[in-house]
Tab-separated table of C-alpha atoms in Angstrom:
chain	number	residue	atom	x	y	z
A	1	MET	CA	0.653	23.635	-17.234
A	2	LYS	CA	-0.972	20.608	-18.999
A	3	VAL	CA	-0.261	17.348	-17.293
A	4	ALA	CA	-1.214	13.840	-18.585
A	5	VAL	CA	-1.306	11.321	-15.794
A	6	VAL	CA	-1.407	7.735	-17.030
A	7	GLY	CA	-2.998	5.513	-14.440
A	8	ALA	CA	-5.851	6.003	-11.960
A	9	GLY	CA	-4.814	3.958	-9.055
A	10	ILE	CA	-4.263	5.600	-5.667
A	11	ILE	CA	-0.809	6.901	-6.786
A	12	GLY	CA	-2.169	8.487	-10.035
A	13	LEU	CA	-5.291	9.877	-8.367
A	14	SER	CA	-3.581	11.383	-5.333
A	15	THR	CA	-0.842	13.020	-7.608
A	16	SER	CA	-3.482	14.315	-9.987
A	17	LEU	CA	-5.473	15.891	-7.111
A	18	THR	CA	-2.316	17.521	-5.714
A	19	LEU	CA	-1.372	18.981	-9.133
A	20	ALA	CA	-4.934	20.151	-9.829
A	21	ASP	CA	-4.951	21.810	-6.392
A	22	HIS	CA	-1.744	23.611	-7.508
A	23	GLY	CA	-3.738	24.952	-10.419
A	24	HIS	CA	-2.543	22.743	-13.309
A	25	GLN	CA	-4.745	21.293	-15.946
A	26	ILE	CA	-4.831	17.573	-15.382
A	27	THR	CA	-6.068	14.856	-17.688
A	28	VAL	CA	-6.105	11.302	-16.300
A	29	TYR	CA	-6.023	8.239	-18.731
A	30	ASP	CA	-7.235	4.847	-17.553
A	31	PRO	CA	-9.838	2.495	-19.038
A	32	ALA	CA	-10.717	1.150	-15.556
A	33	PRO	CA	-9.876	3.459	-12.685
A	34	ALA	CA	-8.844	1.873	-9.325
A	35	SER	CA	-9.375	-1.650	-10.690
A	36	GLY	CA	-5.789	-2.928	-10.084
A	37	ALA	CA	-3.673	-3.171	-7.053
A	38	THR	CA	-5.590	-0.422	-5.260
A	39	TRP	CA	-8.872	-2.340	-5.467
A	40	HIS	CA	-7.153	-5.309	-3.785
A	41	ALA	CA	-5.094	-3.512	-1.178
A	42	GLY	CA	-5.586	-3.744	2.610
A	43	GLY	CA	-5.158	-0.134	3.344
A	44	MET	CA	-2.917	-0.135	6.281
A	45	LEU	CA	-0.821	3.056	6.880
A	46	ALA	CA	1.883	1.183	8.805
A	47	PRO	CA	5.341	2.781	8.536
A	48	ALA	CA	6.404	0.674	11.564
A	49	ALA	CA	4.406	-2.672	11.296
A	50	GLU	CA	5.352	-2.990	7.563
A	51	VAL	CA	9.069	-2.951	8.246
A	52	VAL	CA	10.951	-5.568	6.431
A	53	TYR	CA	14.518	-6.551	7.219
A	54	GLN	CA	17.170	-5.242	4.826
A	55	GLN	CA	15.022	-2.632	3.168
A	56	ASP	CA	16.524	0.346	4.912
A	57	PRO	CA	16.153	2.814	2.029
A	58	LEU	CA	12.455	2.303	2.181
A	59	PHE	CA	12.078	3.425	5.778
A	60	PRO	CA	12.408	7.145	5.438
A	61	LEU	CA	9.792	7.083	2.637
A	62	MET	CA	7.444	5.166	4.800
A	63	ILE	CA	7.922	7.448	7.786
A	64	ALA	CA	7.481	10.640	5.714
A	65	ALA	CA	4.301	9.042	3.986
A	66	GLY	CA	2.841	8.410	7.449
A	67	LYS	CA	3.431	11.962	8.623
A	68	TRP	CA	2.006	13.444	5.337
A	69	TYR	CA	-1.104	11.292	5.144
A	70	PRO	CA	-3.234	13.589	7.252
A	71	GLU	CA	-2.459	16.332	4.575
A	72	LEU	CA	-3.618	14.037	1.773
A	73	ILE	CA	-6.813	13.185	3.627
A	74	ALA	CA	-7.397	16.919	4.244
A	75	LEU	CA	-6.793	17.616	0.515
A	76	ILE	CA	-9.476	15.100	-0.381
A	77	GLN	CA	-11.871	16.494	2.152
A	78	LYS	CA	-11.358	19.982	0.611
A	79	TYR	CA	-13.111	18.762	-2.555
A	80	THR	CA	-15.519	16.066	-1.359
A	81	ASP	CA	-17.399	14.888	1.699
A	82	SER	CA	-17.118	11.219	0.545
A	83	PRO	CA	-15.616	8.856	3.150
A	84	THR	CA	-12.168	7.503	2.882
A	85	GLY	CA	-12.197	4.920	5.743
A	86	TYR	CA	-9.463	6.842	7.585
A	87	ARG	CA	-9.079	5.466	11.058
A	88	THR	CA	-6.386	6.281	13.709
A	89	GLU	CA	-6.961	3.588	16.460
A	90	GLY	CA	-3.435	2.114	15.925
A	91	THR	CA	-2.156	-1.376	15.494
A	92	LEU	CA	-1.503	-4.395	17.728
A	93	VAL	CA	1.085	-6.933	16.681
A	94	VAL	CA	0.885	-10.221	18.449
A	95	ALA	CA	2.774	-13.446	18.526
A	96	LYS	CA	1.168	-16.888	18.730
A	97	ASP	CA	3.939	-18.880	20.411
A	98	ARG	CA	7.355	-18.550	22.090
A	99	ALA	CA	9.300	-18.625	18.745
A	100	ASP	CA	6.926	-16.009	17.228
A	101	LYS	CA	7.380	-13.930	20.412
A	102	THR	CA	11.183	-13.947	19.804
A	103	HIS	CA	10.560	-12.785	16.201
A	104	LEU	CA	8.392	-10.062	17.444
A	105	GLU	CA	10.944	-8.880	20.050
A	106	GLU	CA	13.719	-8.815	17.423
A	107	LEU	CA	11.522	-6.948	14.928
A	108	GLN	CA	10.563	-4.315	17.651
A	109	GLU	CA	14.287	-3.721	18.208
A	110	TYR	CA	14.885	-3.236	14.575
A	111	GLN	CA	11.872	-0.857	14.347
A	112	GLN	CA	13.275	1.240	17.308
A	113	LEU	CA	16.726	1.239	15.817
A	114	HIS	CA	15.269	2.986	12.801
A	115	GLY	CA	13.402	5.600	14.853
A	116	MET	CA	10.005	4.073	14.823
A	117	THR	CA	7.705	4.282	17.913
A	118	THR	CA	6.507	0.932	19.212
A	119	GLU	CA	5.515	-0.207	22.722
A	120	ARG	CA	5.926	-3.603	24.103
A	121	ILE	CA	2.895	-4.499	26.236
A	122	THR	CA	1.843	-7.558	28.196
A	123	THR	CA	-0.665	-10.051	26.604
A	124	ARG	CA	-3.063	-9.103	29.413
A	125	GLU	CA	-2.794	-5.506	28.277
A	126	ALA	CA	-3.326	-6.488	24.635
A	127	ARG	CA	-6.477	-8.514	25.466
A	128	LYS	CA	-7.768	-5.572	27.572
A	129	LEU	CA	-7.470	-3.504	24.349
A	130	GLU	CA	-8.932	-6.301	22.160
A	131	PRO	CA	-10.825	-8.841	24.178
A	132	ALA	CA	-11.395	-11.086	21.207
A	133	LEU	CA	-7.682	-11.958	21.026
A	134	ALA	CA	-6.888	-15.656	21.667
A	135	PRO	CA	-5.988	-16.256	25.344
A	136	ALA	CA	-2.834	-18.220	24.281
A	137	ILE	CA	-1.022	-15.450	22.492
A	138	SER	CA	2.513	-15.141	23.852
A	139	GLY	CA	3.556	-11.505	23.076
A	140	ALA	CA	2.250	-8.164	21.973
A	141	VAL	CA	3.446	-4.803	20.694
A	142	HIS	CA	1.283	-1.650	20.397
A	143	ILE	CA	1.939	0.887	17.556
A	144	PRO	CA	-0.186	3.830	18.025
A	145	GLY	CA	1.124	5.677	14.964
A	146	ASP	CA	-0.016	2.999	12.417
A	147	HIS	CA	-3.379	3.995	11.014
A	148	GLN	CA	-5.592	2.758	8.014
A	149	VAL	CA	-7.805	3.745	5.027
A	150	ARG	CA	-10.233	1.646	3.184
A	151	PRO	CA	-8.803	1.523	-0.369
A	152	ARG	CA	-11.948	1.284	-2.294
A	153	LEU	CA	-13.502	4.140	-0.532
A	154	ILE	CA	-10.518	6.450	-0.715
A	155	ALA	CA	-10.193	5.604	-4.479
A	156	ALA	CA	-13.785	6.635	-4.924
A	157	ALA	CA	-13.265	9.780	-2.915
A	158	LEU	CA	-10.167	10.737	-4.834
A	159	GLN	CA	-11.995	10.363	-8.200
A	160	GLU	CA	-14.783	12.583	-6.997
A	161	ALA	CA	-12.313	15.070	-5.461
A	162	CYS	CA	-10.296	15.112	-8.722
A	163	ARG	CA	-13.506	15.836	-10.811
A	164	ASN	CA	-14.470	18.551	-8.391
A	165	ALA	CA	-10.943	20.024	-8.719
A	166	GLY	CA	-11.285	20.175	-12.482
A	167	VAL	CA	-9.403	16.894	-13.442
A	168	THR	CA	-10.614	15.349	-16.758
A	169	PHE	CA	-10.813	11.541	-17.059
A	170	GLU	CA	-10.257	9.622	-20.303
A	171	ALA	CA	-11.368	5.974	-20.390
A	172	GLU	CA	-8.426	4.782	-22.507
A	173	ALA	CA	-4.963	3.435	-22.043
A	174	VAL	CA	-1.901	5.225	-23.203
A	175	LYS	CA	0.560	2.946	-25.143
A	176	ASP	CA	2.969	5.712	-26.170
A	177	VAL	CA	3.532	8.929	-24.249
A	178	ASN	CA	3.895	10.865	-27.541
A	179	ASP	CA	0.187	10.186	-28.217
A	180	VAL	CA	-0.950	12.606	-25.565
A	181	ALA	CA	-0.884	16.356	-25.781
A	182	ALA	CA	0.693	17.617	-22.597
A	183	ASP	CA	3.574	19.604	-21.278
A	184	GLN	CA	4.367	16.847	-18.682
A	185	VAL	CA	3.448	13.088	-18.476
A	186	LEU	CA	3.288	11.125	-15.240
A	187	LEU	CA	3.425	7.359	-15.593
A	188	ALA	CA	1.461	5.953	-12.694
A	189	ASN	CA	0.003	2.942	-14.312
A	190	GLY	CA	1.446	0.206	-12.172
A	191	LEU	CA	2.349	-2.918	-14.088
A	192	GLY	CA	1.036	-1.145	-17.216
A	193	ALA	CA	4.177	0.971	-17.281
A	194	ARG	CA	5.993	-2.075	-18.739
A	195	GLU	CA	3.880	-1.590	-21.935
A	196	THR	CA	4.036	2.320	-22.207
A	197	THR	CA	6.514	3.364	-24.720
A	198	GLY	CA	7.920	6.619	-26.228
A	199	TRP	CA	10.180	7.665	-23.345
A	200	PHE	CA	13.067	5.239	-23.616
A	201	GLU	CA	15.382	3.686	-26.205
A	202	GLY	CA	16.017	-0.035	-26.438
A	203	THR	CA	14.744	-2.079	-23.503
A	204	ASN	CA	12.265	-0.624	-20.902
A	205	PRO	CA	14.468	0.135	-17.918
A	206	LEU	CA	11.517	-0.683	-15.445
A	207	LYS	CA	11.818	-4.259	-14.269
A	208	LEU	CA	8.439	-4.617	-12.907
A	209	ARG	CA	6.856	-7.937	-11.854
A	210	PRO	CA	3.466	-8.922	-10.520
A	211	VAL	CA	3.230	-10.074	-6.959
A	212	TYR	CA	-0.045	-11.676	-6.026
A	213	GLY	CA	-1.730	-11.622	-2.729
A	214	ASP	CA	-4.889	-13.549	-1.659
A	215	MET	CA	-7.321	-11.788	0.590
A	216	VAL	CA	-10.614	-12.630	2.441
A	217	GLU	CA	-13.398	-10.225	3.310
A	218	LEU	CA	-15.722	-11.166	6.159
A	219	ARG	CA	-18.816	-9.733	7.691
A	220	VAL	CA	-18.899	-9.799	11.520
A	221	PRO	CA	-22.362	-10.940	12.826
A	222	ALA	CA	-24.208	-8.247	14.662
A	223	HIS	CA	-23.950	-9.880	18.058
A	224	GLN	CA	-20.101	-9.948	17.753
A	225	ARG	CA	-19.546	-6.377	16.719
A	226	PRO	CA	-17.110	-4.969	17.152
A	227	LEU	CA	-15.080	-8.020	16.940
A	228	VAL	CA	-11.859	-5.978	16.937
A	229	GLU	CA	-11.466	-2.232	16.842
A	230	ARG	CA	-7.883	-1.727	15.504
A	231	VAL	CA	-5.702	-3.480	13.047
A	232	ILE	CA	-4.328	-6.741	14.398
A	233	ARG	CA	-1.187	-8.143	12.841
A	234	GLY	CA	0.288	-11.498	13.960
A	235	PHE	CA	2.942	-14.042	13.505
A	236	VAL	CA	1.757	-17.628	13.504
A	237	GLU	CA	4.627	-20.062	13.133
A	238	ASP	CA	6.636	-17.236	11.534
A	239	ARG	CA	3.867	-16.522	9.046
A	240	PRO	CA	2.564	-12.954	8.987
A	241	ILE	CA	-1.284	-12.399	9.184
A	242	TYR	CA	-3.323	-9.289	9.535
A	243	LEU	CA	-6.950	-8.416	10.291
A	244	ILE	CA	-8.385	-4.996	9.422
A	245	PRO	CA	-11.716	-3.923	10.975
A	246	ARG	CA	-13.899	-1.807	8.861
A	247	GLU	CA	-16.553	0.865	9.814
A	248	ASP	CA	-19.298	-1.098	8.351
A	249	GLY	CA	-18.813	-4.255	10.419
A	250	THR	CA	-16.678	-6.107	7.808
A	251	LEU	CA	-13.165	-7.547	8.346
A	252	THR	CA	-10.366	-7.833	5.869
A	253	ILE	CA	-7.819	-10.746	6.269
A	254	GLY	CA	-4.616	-10.803	4.290
A	255	ALA	CA	-2.376	-11.448	2.572
A	256	THR	CA	-0.424	-14.130	1.053
A	257	THR	CA	2.590	-13.253	-1.261
A	258	ARG	CA	3.333	-15.365	-4.228
A	259	GLU	CA	4.813	-14.898	-7.653
A	260	ASP	CA	3.383	-17.702	-9.595
A	261	ASP	CA	1.419	-15.911	-12.433
A	262	ARG	CA	-1.877	-17.222	-11.234
A	263	PRO	CA	-4.276	-14.297	-10.926
A	264	GLU	CA	-7.051	-16.286	-9.250
A	265	PRO	CA	-7.226	-16.711	-5.392
A	266	GLN	CA	-5.534	-20.095	-4.385
A	267	ALA	CA	-7.374	-22.478	-2.036
A	268	GLY	CA	-4.304	-23.187	-0.119
A	269	GLY	CA	-3.432	-19.559	0.552
A	270	VAL	CA	-6.907	-18.813	1.595
A	271	LEU	CA	-7.092	-21.797	3.851
A	272	GLN	CA	-3.899	-20.795	5.590
A	273	LEU	CA	-5.048	-17.229	6.020
A	274	LEU	CA	-8.238	-18.339	7.694
A	275	ARG	CA	-6.417	-20.791	9.940
A	276	ASP	CA	-3.760	-18.222	10.972
A	277	ALA	CA	-6.316	-15.452	11.568
A	278	ASN	CA	-8.371	-17.947	13.715
A	279	GLU	CA	-5.301	-18.701	15.913
A	280	ILE	CA	-5.111	-14.935	16.694
A	281	VAL	CA	-8.859	-13.972	16.838
A	282	PRO	CA	-10.942	-17.260	17.257
A	283	GLY	CA	-14.227	-15.318	16.768
A	284	ILE	CA	-13.761	-15.202	12.964
A	285	GLU	CA	-15.217	-18.685	12.822
A	286	GLU	CA	-18.679	-17.047	13.194
A	287	CYS	CA	-18.253	-14.600	10.415
A	288	ASP	CA	-19.640	-14.699	6.965
A	289	ILE	CA	-17.422	-14.851	3.920
A	290	ILE	CA	-18.395	-12.144	1.544
A	291	GLU	CA	-15.500	-12.031	-0.962
A	292	ILE	CA	-12.193	-13.706	-1.731
A	293	HIS	CA	-9.973	-11.842	-4.161
A	294	THR	CA	-6.458	-11.553	-5.452
A	295	GLY	CA	-4.534	-8.540	-6.764
A	296	ALA	CA	-1.238	-8.182	-8.619
A	297	ARG	CA	1.091	-5.638	-6.959
A	298	PRO	CA	3.821	-4.084	-9.049
A	299	GLY	CA	7.169	-5.040	-7.568
A	300	SER	CA	10.724	-4.052	-8.532
A	301	PRO	CA	13.933	-6.088	-8.026
A	302	ASP	CA	14.760	-4.271	-4.781
A	303	ASP	CA	11.080	-3.700	-3.724
A	304	LEU	CA	11.645	0.091	-3.889
A	305	PRO	CA	9.406	2.199	-6.066
A	306	TYR	CA	10.379	3.806	-9.268
A	307	LEU	CA	9.809	7.577	-8.644
A	308	GLY	CA	11.686	10.216	-10.570
A	309	ARG	CA	12.121	12.132	-13.722
A	310	VAL	CA	13.371	10.037	-16.780
A	311	ASN	CA	13.483	12.964	-19.309
A	312	ASP	CA	12.438	16.571	-19.624
A	313	ARG	CA	8.758	15.482	-20.245
A	314	VAL	CA	8.188	12.298	-18.435
A	315	VAL	CA	8.085	11.338	-14.655
A	316	VAL	CA	7.656	7.745	-13.529
A	317	SER	CA	5.758	6.804	-10.373
A	318	THR	CA	5.290	3.020	-10.043
A	319	GLY	CA	6.582	-0.101	-8.535
A	320	TYR	CA	5.181	0.609	-4.960
A	321	PHE	CA	4.682	-3.167	-4.360
A	322	ARG	CA	2.943	-3.735	-0.964
A	323	HIS	CA	3.163	-0.083	0.136
A	324	GLY	CA	1.208	1.673	-2.550
A	325	ILE	CA	-1.565	2.851	-0.206
A	326	LEU	CA	0.813	4.032	2.455
A	327	LEU	CA	3.224	5.593	-0.015
A	328	ALA	CA	0.548	7.586	-1.789
A	329	GLY	CA	1.559	10.284	0.745
A	330	VAL	CA	4.954	10.402	-0.780
A	331	GLY	CA	3.899	9.721	-4.371
A	332	ALA	CA	1.427	12.573	-4.318
A	333	ARG	CA	3.697	15.223	-2.751
A	334	CYS	CA	6.976	14.227	-4.403
A	335	GLY	CA	5.492	13.235	-7.666
A	336	ALA	CA	3.910	16.662	-7.950
A	337	GLU	CA	7.158	18.376	-7.014
A	338	ILE	CA	9.030	16.432	-9.687
A	339	VAL	CA	6.450	17.258	-12.372
A	340	GLU	CA	6.786	20.842	-11.270
A	341	LYS	CA	10.576	20.502	-11.574
A	342	LEU	CA	11.068	21.255	-7.835
A	343	LYS	CA	13.406	19.467	-5.354
A	344	PRO	CA	11.423	16.537	-3.687
A	345	SER	CA	10.662	16.924	-0.088
A	346	VAL	CA	12.422	13.595	0.802
A	347	ASP	CA	15.556	12.028	-0.730
A	348	LEU	CA	14.621	9.869	-3.644
A	349	GLU	CA	17.994	8.779	-4.788
A	350	ALA	CA	17.214	5.104	-4.125
A	351	CYS	CA	14.029	5.322	-6.191
A	352	ASN	CA	15.708	6.390	-9.475
A	353	PRO	CA	13.538	4.878	-12.274
A	354	LEU	CA	16.707	4.201	-14.356
A	355	ARG	CA	18.587	2.341	-11.628
A	356	HIS	CA	18.123	-1.090	-13.310
A	357	LYS	CA	18.789	0.020	-16.844
A	358	GLU	CA	22.280	-1.421	-17.024
A	359	ASN	CA	20.986	-4.850	-15.921
A	360	ASN	CA	18.275	-4.714	-18.477
A	361	GLU	CA	20.685	-3.824	-21.314
A	362	ALA	CA	23.050	-6.564	-20.154
A	363	ASP	CA	20.285	-9.036	-20.245
A	364	SER	CA	19.449	-8.131	-23.767
A	365	GLU	CA	22.948	-8.631	-25.096
């Protein structure tokens, strides 16, 4: 079967590799592969730590994606030896003060209510695991099942694996799905799906919006390495912060969330990130700043992805918001199953790409 995949972010690439491994003829269309949300992502595979209240339909997808991720890593390694930055040390979530500790305890109860494995530990135990943590932290939770990849590495590895699996890349955007010669078309072009026509009548049913996040990349001085060895997430005066250690001695700090249509990093957001990170791991003061960047993540009105078939020829896979790296495990497996007209391995009813169609039509009247 000939399949056209529109978009070469992690969702498009991982689904392309899965379909190519199944023996299909795949062509990927993207003028700048992995340059959007994937390039600016943190890379945490955190089904538990990423839990947000009132997003219950998302949790089964996150849990399934975490379980399936080793399969995706193995598939990449089948076709290339390039590194992905896949690490399994787990995550520590810490609280700065008493109010943050209450927040952390309530969140842990919510996580466990939804079948997620977390372990409350003492601050002394947390600092034994990560000696660079601030002495004044007031609470800690260990999440051994939350892992990480390095988005820029895994995107490069996926591109190489796809080529080795026979995937063809075309450096062009697709404006109309009828312009490509293929039996099936997968729309995985993030926010670009708002501009891709030929598969709907009237108003585009995808209500996608850009959600920006400021991030800071640091290099840890040689005498401090390793500053931390696992992902550290924290709450500082109820603000979330995370620090992600990389294998090359760098450290990623993120991420703000804003919807102000300003695509450049904002000074206030970056300042707050550094302040909050310093409250959790004071040693970052000695690190070198090597990059500050901002990416636009494709969000939907309910923050759930659009994943499903919209007609006999077109499948949509976008709107993954903050969870695109993690949900690549679901996007790849289920996206390939939908393209092949098989029943998805997980219930995707809540991800129907046409679920906001009536609202769109009402807005246009």
